PDB file of C-alpha atoms in Angstrom:
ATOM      1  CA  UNK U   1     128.484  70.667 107.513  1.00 43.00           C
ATOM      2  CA  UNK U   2     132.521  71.324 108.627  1.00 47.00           C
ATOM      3  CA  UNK U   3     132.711  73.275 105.218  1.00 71.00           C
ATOM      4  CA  UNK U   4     130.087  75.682 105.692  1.00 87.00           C
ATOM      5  CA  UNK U   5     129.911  79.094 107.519  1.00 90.00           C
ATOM      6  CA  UNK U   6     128.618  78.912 111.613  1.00 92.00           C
ATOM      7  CA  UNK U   7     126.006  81.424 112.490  1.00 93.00           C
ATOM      8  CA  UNK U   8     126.561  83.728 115.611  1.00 91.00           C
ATOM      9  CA  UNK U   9     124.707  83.877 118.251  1.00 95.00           C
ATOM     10  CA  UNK U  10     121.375  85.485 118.492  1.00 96.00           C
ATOM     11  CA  UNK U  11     121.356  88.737 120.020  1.00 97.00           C
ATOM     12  CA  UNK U  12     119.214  89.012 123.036  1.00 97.00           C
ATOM     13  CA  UNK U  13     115.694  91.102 122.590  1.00 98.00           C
ATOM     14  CA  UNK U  14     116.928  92.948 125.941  1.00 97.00           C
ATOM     15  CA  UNK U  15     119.662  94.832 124.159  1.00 98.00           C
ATOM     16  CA  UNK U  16     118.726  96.202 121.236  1.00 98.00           C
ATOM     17  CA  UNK U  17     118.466  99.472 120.386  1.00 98.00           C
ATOM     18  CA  UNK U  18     114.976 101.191 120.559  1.00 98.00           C
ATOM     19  CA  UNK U  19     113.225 102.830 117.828  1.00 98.00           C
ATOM     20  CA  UNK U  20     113.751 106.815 117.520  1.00 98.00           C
ATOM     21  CA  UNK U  21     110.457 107.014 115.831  1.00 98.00           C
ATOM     22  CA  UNK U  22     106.901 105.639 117.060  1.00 97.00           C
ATOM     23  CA  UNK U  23     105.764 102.510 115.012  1.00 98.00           C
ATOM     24  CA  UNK U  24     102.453 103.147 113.964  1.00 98.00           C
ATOM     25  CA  UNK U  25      99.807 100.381 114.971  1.00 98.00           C
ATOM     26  CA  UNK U  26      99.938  97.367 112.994  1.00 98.00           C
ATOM     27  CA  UNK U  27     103.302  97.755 111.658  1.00 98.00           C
ATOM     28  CA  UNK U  28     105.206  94.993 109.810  1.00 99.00           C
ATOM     29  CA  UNK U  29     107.689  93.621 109.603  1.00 99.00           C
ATOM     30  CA  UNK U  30     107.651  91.981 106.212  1.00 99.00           C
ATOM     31  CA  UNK U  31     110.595  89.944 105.799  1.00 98.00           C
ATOM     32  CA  UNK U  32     111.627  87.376 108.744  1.00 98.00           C
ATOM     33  CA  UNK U  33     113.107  83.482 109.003  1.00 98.00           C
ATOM     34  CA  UNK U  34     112.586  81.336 111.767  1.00 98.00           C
ATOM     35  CA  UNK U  35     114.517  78.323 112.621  1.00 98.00           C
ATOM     36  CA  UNK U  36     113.713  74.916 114.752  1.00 98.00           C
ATOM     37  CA  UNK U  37     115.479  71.810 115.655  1.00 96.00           C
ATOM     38  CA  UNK U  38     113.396  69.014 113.701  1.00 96.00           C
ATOM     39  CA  UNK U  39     112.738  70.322 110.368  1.00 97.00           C
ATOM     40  CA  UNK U  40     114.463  68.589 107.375  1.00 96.00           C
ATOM     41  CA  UNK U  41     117.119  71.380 105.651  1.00 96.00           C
ATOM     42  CA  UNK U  42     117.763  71.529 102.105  1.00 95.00           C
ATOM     43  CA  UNK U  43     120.649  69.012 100.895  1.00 92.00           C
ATOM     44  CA  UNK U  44     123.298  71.919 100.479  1.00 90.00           C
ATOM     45  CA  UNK U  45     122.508  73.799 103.045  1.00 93.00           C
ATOM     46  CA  UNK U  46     124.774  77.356 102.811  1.00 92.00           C
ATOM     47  CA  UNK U  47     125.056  77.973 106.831  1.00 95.00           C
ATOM     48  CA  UNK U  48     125.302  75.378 109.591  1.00 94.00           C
ATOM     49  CA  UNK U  49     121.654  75.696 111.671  1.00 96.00           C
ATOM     50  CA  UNK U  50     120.769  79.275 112.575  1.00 95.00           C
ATOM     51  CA  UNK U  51     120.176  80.418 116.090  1.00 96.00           C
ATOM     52  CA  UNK U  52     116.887  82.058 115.718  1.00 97.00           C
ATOM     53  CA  UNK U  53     113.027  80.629 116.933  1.00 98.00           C
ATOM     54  CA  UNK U  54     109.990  81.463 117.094  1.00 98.00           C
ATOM     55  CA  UNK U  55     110.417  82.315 120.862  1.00 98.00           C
ATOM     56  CA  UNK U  56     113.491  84.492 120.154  1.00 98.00           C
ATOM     57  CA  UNK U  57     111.881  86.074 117.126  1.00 98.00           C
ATOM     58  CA  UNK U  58     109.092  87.311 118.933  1.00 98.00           C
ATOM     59  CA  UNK U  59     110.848  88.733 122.076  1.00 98.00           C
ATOM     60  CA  UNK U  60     112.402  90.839 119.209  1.00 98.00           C
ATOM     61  CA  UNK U  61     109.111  92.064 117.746  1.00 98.00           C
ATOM     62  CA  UNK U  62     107.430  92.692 121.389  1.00 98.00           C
ATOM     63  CA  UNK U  63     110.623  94.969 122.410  1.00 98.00           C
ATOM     64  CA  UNK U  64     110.350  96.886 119.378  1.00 98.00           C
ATOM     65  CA  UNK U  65     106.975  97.067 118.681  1.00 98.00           C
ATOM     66  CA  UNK U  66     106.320  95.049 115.839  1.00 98.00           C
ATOM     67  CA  UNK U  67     102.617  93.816 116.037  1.00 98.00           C
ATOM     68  CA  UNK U  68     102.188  91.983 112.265  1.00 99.00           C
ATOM     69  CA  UNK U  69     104.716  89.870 110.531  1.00 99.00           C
ATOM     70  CA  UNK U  70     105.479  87.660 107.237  1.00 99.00           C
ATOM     71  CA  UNK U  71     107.397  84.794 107.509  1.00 99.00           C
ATOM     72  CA  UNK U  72     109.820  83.859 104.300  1.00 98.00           C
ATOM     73  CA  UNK U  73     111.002  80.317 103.110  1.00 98.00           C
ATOM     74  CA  UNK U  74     114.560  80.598 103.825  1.00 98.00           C
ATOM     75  CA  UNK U  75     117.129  78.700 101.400  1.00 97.00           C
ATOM     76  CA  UNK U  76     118.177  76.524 104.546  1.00 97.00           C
ATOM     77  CA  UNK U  77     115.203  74.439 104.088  1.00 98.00           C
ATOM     78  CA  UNK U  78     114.160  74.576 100.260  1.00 97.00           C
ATOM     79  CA  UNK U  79     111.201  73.768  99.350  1.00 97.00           C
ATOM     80  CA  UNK U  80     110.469  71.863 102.209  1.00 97.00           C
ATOM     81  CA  UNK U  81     107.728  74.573 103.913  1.00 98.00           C
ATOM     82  CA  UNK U  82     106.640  72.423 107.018  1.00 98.00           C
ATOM     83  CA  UNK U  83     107.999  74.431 109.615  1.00 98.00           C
ATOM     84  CA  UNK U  84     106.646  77.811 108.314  1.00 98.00           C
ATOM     85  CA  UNK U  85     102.774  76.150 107.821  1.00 98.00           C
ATOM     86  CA  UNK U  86     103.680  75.327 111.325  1.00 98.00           C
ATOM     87  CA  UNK U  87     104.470  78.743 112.210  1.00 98.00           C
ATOM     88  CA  UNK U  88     101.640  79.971 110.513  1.00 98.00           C
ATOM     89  CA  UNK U  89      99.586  77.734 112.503  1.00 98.00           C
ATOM     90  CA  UNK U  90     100.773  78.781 115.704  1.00 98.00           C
ATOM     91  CA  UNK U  91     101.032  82.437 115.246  1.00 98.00           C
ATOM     92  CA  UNK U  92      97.325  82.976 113.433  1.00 98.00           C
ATOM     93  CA  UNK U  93      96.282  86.048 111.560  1.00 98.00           C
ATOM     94  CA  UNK U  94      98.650  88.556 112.462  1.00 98.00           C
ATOM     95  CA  UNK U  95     101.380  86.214 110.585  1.00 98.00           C
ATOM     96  CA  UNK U  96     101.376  86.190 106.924  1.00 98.00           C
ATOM     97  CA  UNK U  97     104.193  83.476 104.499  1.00 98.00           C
ATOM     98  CA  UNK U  98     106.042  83.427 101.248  1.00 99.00           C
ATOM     99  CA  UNK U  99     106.636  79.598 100.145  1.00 98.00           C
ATOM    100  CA  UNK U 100     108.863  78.002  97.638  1.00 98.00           C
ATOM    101  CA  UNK U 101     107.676  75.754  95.324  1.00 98.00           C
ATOM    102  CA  UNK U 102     108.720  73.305  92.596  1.00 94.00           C
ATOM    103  CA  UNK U 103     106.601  72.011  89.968  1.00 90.00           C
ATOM    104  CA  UNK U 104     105.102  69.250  91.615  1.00 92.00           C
ATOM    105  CA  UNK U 105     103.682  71.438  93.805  1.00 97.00           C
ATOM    106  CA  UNK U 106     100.046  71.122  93.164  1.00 97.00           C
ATOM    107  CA  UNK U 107      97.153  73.468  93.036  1.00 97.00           C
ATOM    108  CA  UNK U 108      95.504  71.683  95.958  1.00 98.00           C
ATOM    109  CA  UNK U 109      98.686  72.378  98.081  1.00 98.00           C
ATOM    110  CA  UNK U 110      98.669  75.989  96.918  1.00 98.00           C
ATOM    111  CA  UNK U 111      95.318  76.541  98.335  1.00 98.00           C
ATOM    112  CA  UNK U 112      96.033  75.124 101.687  1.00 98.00           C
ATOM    113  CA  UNK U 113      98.870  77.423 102.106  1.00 98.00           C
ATOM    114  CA  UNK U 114      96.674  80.269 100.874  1.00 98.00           C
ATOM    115  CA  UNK U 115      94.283  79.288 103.679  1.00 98.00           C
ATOM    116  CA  UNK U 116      97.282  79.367 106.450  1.00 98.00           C
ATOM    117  CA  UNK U 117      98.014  82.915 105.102  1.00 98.00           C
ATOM    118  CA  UNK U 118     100.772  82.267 102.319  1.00 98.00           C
ATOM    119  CA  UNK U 119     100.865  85.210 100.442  1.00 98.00           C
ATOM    120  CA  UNK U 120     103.468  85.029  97.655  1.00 98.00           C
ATOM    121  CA  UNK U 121     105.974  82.846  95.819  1.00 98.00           C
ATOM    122  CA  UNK U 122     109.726  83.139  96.438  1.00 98.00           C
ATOM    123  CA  UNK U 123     111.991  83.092  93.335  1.00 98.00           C
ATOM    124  CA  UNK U 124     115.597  82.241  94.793  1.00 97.00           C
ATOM    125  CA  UNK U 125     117.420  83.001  91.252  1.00 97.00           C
ATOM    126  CA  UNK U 126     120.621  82.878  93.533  1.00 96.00           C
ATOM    127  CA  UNK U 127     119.881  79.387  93.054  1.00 95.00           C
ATOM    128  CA  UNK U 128     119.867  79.922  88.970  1.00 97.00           C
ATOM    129  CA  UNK U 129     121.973  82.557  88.260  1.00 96.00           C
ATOM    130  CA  UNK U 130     123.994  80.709  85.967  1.00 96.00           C
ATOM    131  CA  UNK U 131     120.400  79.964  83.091  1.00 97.00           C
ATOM    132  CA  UNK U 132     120.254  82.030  80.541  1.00 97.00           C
ATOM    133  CA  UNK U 133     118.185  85.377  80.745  1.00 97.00           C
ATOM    134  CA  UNK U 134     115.393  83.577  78.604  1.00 97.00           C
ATOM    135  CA  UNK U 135     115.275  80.280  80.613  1.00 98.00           C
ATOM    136  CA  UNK U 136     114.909  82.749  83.837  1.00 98.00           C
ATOM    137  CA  UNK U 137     111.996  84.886  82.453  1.00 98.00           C
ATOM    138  CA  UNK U 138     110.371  81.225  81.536  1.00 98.00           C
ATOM    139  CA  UNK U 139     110.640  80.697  85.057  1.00 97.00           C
ATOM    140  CA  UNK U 140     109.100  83.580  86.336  1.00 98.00           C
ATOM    141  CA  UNK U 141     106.181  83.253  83.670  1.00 97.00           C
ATOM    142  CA  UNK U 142     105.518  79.940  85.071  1.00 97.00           C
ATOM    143  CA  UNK U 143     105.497  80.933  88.845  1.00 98.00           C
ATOM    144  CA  UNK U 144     103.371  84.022  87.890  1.00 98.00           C
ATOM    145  CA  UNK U 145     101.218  81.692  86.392  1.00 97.00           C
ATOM    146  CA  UNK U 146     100.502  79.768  90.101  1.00 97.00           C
ATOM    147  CA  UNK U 147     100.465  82.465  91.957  1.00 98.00           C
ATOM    148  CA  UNK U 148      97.921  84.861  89.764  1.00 96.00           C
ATOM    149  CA  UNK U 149      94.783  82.318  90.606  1.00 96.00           C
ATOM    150  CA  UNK U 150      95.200  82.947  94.247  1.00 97.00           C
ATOM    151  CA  UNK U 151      95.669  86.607  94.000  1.00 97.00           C
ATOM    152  CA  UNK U 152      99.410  85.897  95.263  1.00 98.00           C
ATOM    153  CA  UNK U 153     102.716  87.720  93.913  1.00 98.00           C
ATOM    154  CA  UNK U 154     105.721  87.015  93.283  1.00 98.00           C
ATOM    155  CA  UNK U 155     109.260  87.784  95.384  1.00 98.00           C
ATOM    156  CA  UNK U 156     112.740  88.327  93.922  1.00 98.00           C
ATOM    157  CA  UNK U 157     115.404  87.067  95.861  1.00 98.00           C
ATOM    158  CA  UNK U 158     118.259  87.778  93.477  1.00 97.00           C
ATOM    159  CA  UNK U 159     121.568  88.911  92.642  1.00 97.00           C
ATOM    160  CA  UNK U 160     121.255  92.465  91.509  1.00 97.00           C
ATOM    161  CA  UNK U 161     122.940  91.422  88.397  1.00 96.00           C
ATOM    162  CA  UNK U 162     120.635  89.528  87.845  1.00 97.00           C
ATOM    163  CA  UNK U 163     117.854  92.013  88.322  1.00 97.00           C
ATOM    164  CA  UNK U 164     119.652  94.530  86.142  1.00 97.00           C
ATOM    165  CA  UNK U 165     119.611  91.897  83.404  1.00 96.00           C
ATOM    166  CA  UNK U 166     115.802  91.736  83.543  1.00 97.00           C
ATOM    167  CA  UNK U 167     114.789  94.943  83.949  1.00 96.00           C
ATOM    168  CA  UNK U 168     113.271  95.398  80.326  1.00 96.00           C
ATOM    169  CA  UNK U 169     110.953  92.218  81.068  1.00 97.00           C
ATOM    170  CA  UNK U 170     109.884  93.282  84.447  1.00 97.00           C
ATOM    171  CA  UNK U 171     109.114  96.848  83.124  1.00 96.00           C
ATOM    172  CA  UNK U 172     106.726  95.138  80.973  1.00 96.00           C
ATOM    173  CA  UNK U 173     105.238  92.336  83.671  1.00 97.00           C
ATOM    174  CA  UNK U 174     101.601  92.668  84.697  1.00 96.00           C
ATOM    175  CA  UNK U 175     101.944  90.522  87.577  1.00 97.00           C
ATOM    176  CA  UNK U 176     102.794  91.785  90.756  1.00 98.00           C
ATOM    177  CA  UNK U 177     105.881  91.218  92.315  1.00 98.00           C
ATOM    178  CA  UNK U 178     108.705  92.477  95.003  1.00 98.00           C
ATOM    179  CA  UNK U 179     112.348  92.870  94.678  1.00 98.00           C
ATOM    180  CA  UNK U 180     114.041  91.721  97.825  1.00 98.00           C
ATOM    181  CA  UNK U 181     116.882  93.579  99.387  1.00 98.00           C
ATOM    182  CA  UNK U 182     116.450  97.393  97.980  1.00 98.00           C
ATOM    183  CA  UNK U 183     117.616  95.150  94.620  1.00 98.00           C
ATOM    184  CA  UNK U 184     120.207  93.557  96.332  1.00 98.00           C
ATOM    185  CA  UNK U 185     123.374  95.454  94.023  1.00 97.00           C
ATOM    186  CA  UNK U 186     126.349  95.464  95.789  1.00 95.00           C
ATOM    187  CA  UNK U 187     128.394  97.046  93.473  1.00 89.00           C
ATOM    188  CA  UNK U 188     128.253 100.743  92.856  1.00 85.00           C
ATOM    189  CA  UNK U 189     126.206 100.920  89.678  1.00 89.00           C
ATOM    190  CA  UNK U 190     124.896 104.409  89.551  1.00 87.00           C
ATOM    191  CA  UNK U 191     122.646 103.500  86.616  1.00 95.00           C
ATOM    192  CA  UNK U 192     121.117 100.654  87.930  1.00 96.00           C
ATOM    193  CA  UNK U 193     119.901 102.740  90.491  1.00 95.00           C
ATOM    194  CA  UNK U 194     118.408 105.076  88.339  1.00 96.00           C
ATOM    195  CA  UNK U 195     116.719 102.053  86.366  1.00 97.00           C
ATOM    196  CA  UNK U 196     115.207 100.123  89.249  1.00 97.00           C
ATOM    197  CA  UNK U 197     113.721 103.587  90.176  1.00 97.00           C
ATOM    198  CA  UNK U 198     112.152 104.058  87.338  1.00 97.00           C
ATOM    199  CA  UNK U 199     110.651 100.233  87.313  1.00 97.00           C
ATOM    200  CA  UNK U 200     109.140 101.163  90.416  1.00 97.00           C
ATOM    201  CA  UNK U 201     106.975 104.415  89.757  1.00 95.00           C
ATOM    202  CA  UNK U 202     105.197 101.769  86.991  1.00 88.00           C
ATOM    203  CA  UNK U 203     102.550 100.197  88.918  1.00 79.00           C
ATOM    204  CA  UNK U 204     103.429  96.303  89.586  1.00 95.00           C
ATOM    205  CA  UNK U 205     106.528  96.803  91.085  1.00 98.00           C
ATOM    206  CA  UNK U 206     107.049  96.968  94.810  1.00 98.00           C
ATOM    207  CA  UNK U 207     110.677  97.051  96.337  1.00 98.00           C
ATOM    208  CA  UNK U 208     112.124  95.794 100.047  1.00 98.00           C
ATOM    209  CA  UNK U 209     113.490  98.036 101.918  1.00 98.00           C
ATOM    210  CA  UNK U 210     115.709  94.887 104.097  1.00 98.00           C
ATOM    211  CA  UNK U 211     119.093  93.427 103.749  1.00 98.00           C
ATOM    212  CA  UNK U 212     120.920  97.235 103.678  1.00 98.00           C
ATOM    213  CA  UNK U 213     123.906  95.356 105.373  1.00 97.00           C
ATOM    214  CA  UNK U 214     123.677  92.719 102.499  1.00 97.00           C
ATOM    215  CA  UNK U 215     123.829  95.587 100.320  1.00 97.00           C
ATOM    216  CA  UNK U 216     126.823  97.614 101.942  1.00 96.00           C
ATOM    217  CA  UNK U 217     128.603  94.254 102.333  1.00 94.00           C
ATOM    218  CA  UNK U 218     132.122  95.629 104.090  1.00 92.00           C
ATOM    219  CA  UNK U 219     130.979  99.606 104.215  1.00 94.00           C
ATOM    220  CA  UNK U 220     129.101 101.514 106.569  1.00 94.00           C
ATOM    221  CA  UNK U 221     125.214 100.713 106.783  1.00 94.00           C
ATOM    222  CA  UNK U 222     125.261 104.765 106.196  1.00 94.00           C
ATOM    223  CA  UNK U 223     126.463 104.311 102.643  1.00 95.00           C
ATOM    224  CA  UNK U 224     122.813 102.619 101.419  1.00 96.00           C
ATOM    225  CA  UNK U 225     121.385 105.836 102.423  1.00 97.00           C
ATOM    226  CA  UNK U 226     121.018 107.883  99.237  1.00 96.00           C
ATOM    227  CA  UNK U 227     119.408 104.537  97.981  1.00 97.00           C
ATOM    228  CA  UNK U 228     117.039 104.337 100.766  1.00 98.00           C
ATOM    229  CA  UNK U 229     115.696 107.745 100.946  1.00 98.00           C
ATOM    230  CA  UNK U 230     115.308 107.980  96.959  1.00 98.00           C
ATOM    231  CA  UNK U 231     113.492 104.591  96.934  1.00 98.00           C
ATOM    232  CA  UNK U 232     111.118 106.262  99.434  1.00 98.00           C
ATOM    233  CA  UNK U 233     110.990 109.327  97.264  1.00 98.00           C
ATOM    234  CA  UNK U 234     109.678 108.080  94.546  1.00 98.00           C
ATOM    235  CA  UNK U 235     107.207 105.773  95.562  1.00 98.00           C
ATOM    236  CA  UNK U 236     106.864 105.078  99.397  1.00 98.00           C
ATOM    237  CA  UNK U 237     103.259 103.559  98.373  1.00 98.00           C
ATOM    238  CA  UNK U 238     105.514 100.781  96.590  1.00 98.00           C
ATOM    239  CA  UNK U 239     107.537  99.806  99.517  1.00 98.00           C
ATOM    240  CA  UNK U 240     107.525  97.274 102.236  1.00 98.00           C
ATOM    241  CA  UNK U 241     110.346  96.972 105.328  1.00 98.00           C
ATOM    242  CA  UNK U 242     111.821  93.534 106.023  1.00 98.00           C
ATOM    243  CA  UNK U 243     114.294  93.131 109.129  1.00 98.00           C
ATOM    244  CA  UNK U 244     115.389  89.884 107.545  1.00 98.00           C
ATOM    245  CA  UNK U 245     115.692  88.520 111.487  1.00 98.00           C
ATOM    246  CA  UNK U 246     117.862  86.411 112.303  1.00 98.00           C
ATOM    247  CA  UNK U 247     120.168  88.319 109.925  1.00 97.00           C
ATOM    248  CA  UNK U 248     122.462  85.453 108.875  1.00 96.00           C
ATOM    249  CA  UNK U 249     124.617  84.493 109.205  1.00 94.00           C
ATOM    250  CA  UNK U 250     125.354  87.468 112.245  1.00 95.00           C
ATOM    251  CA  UNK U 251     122.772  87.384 114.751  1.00 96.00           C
ATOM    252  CA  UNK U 252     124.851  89.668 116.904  1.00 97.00           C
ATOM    253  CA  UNK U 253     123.307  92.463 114.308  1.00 97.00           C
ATOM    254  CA  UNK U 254     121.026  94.699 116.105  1.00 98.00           C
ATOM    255  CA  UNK U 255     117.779  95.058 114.531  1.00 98.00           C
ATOM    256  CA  UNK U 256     116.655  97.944 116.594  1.00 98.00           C
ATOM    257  CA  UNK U 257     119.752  99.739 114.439  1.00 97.00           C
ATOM    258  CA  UNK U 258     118.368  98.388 111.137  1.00 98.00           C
ATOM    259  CA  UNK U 259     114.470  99.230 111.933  1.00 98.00           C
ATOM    260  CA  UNK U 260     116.357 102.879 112.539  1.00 98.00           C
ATOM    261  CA  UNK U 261     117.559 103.085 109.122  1.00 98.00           C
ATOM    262  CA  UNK U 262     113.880 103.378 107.946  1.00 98.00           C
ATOM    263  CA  UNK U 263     113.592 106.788 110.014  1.00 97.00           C
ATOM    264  CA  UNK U 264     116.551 108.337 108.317  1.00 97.00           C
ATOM    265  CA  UNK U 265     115.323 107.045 105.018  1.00 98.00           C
ATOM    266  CA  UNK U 266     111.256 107.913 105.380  1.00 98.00           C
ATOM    267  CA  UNK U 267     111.338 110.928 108.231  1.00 98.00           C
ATOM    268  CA  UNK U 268     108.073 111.401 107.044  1.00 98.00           C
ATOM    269  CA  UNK U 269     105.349 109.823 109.508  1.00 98.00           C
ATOM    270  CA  UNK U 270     102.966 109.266 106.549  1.00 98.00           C
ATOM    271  CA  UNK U 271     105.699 107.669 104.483  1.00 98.00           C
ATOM    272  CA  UNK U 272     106.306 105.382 107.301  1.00 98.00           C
ATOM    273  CA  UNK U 273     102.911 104.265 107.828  1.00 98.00           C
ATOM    274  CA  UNK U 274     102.568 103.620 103.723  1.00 98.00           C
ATOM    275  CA  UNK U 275     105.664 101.572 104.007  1.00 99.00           C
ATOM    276  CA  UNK U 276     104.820  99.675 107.417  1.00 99.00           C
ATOM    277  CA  UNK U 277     100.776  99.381 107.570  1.00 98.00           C
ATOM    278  CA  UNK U 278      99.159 100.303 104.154  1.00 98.00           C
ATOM    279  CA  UNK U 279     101.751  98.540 101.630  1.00 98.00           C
ATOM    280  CA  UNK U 280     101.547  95.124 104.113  1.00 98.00           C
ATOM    281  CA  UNK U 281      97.400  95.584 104.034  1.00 98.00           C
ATOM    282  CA  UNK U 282      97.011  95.372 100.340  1.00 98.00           C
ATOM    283  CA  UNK U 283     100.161  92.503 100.000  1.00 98.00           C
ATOM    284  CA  UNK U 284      99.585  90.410 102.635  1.00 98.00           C
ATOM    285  CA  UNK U 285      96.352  91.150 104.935  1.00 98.00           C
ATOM    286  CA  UNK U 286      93.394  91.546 102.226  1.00 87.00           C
TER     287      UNK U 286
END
């Protein structure tokens, strides 16, 4: 654990900045992590443990005004999902989860978490960014393949590399799915841009609109702008908002700043409501 990054502090619910905008009721947030003492973590864990629980996560949502949420497997604990059936437990309907999976996860499993309110599959090809484009699209086949029964899709969290590199097979995939992290490129690749835009006016693809600081990496939150509000131009019915709470590994982020972003990006009220209500109704809450 001494060779691994620390995770600041969380940043108290009492201090973060409000939103210029009214939330419309039932808005999501569609992208969270929660962290507990007790739980098992992955063998390689990438951070030491988080600050960030339950508790803390929802003083967040209250002072903001975030009444639905959807709780994500984080890397920290792999494919070990017992705290977030847990959470999903505890927090009921208004809570919906994306699990990871291996393949000895079995179809029995699968429909308990689909009773609990899991959702989706998580793809971390962080995790397998150095297999071969064909070995990854094997991958994905198979995962679509578990989660299509179930009425489940699938979520990208990837290296935008990566998704540039399978862009011609995900134009063509029937199965649902969500790219994490507004594609997660953070490297100035003009025609990527112009690419992943196009992949989302065709029907199965929905994009994130979280991580913009994961994005900007050392620049300005202000320079994943452009991205945001053309995302939203071309197909706010397509998107979804994530805060990606706790933000690691700085909880000192303010996530009243980041749910901000969204008004510069949609000033629209109707495009806000598409991206905060109707998209979360018909991926998570139907």
């Amino acid at each position: 654990m001494a060779d691994i990054p620390d995770c600041a502090p969380m940043r108290p619910a009492d201090t973060l900045t409000r939103p210029a905008f009214a939330l419309p009721a039932r808005a999501c947030d569609a992208h969270f992590h929660v962290f507990e003492p007790g739980y098992p973590h992955a063998a390689d864990p990438l951070y030491a443990f988080p600050d960030g629980t339950v508790k803390q996560y929802l003083a967040m949502t209250e002072a903001l005004g975030i009444e639905r949420m959807v709780l994500v497997q984080p890397t920290y604990y792999g494919n070990d999902n017992g705290l977030l059936r847990d959470v999903l437990k505890r927090l009921g309907p208004r809570c919906r989860g994306v699990v990871r999976i291996d393949e000895n996860t079995s179809d029995a499993e699968l429909d308990d978490y689909h009773a609990l309110g899991v959702r989706a599959i998580r793809l971390d090809l962080f995790a397998r960014a150095s297999w071969p484009t064909a070995d990854i699209i094997g991958y994905v086949r198979q995962l679509a393949a578990r989660a299509k029964p179930r009425g489940w899709h699938l979520q990208f969290y990837t290296p935008g590399t990566i998704v540039r590199d399978l862009l011609p097979f995900l134009a063509d995939l029937e199965d649902t799915f969500v790219i994490d992290h507004m594609g997660y490129m953070t490297e100035v690749d003009p025609g990527f841009e112009r690419r992943l835009l196009d992949l989302l006016r065709q029907g199965s693809c929905w994009v994130k609109l979280s991580g913009a600081y994961r994005v900007a990496k050392s620049r300005p939150l202000s320079s994943v702008s452009p991205l945001g509000r053309a995302l939203v131009a071309a197909r706010p019915d397509r998107l979804i908002w994530g805060s990606d709470w706790p933000h690691l590994t700085d909880g000192q982020r303010d996530t009243g700043e980041i749910l901000n972003l969204l008004g510069d990006w949609a000033p629209d009220e109707a495009d806000r409501r598409a991206i905060l209500v109707d998209g979360p109704d018909r991926l998570f809450f139907t």
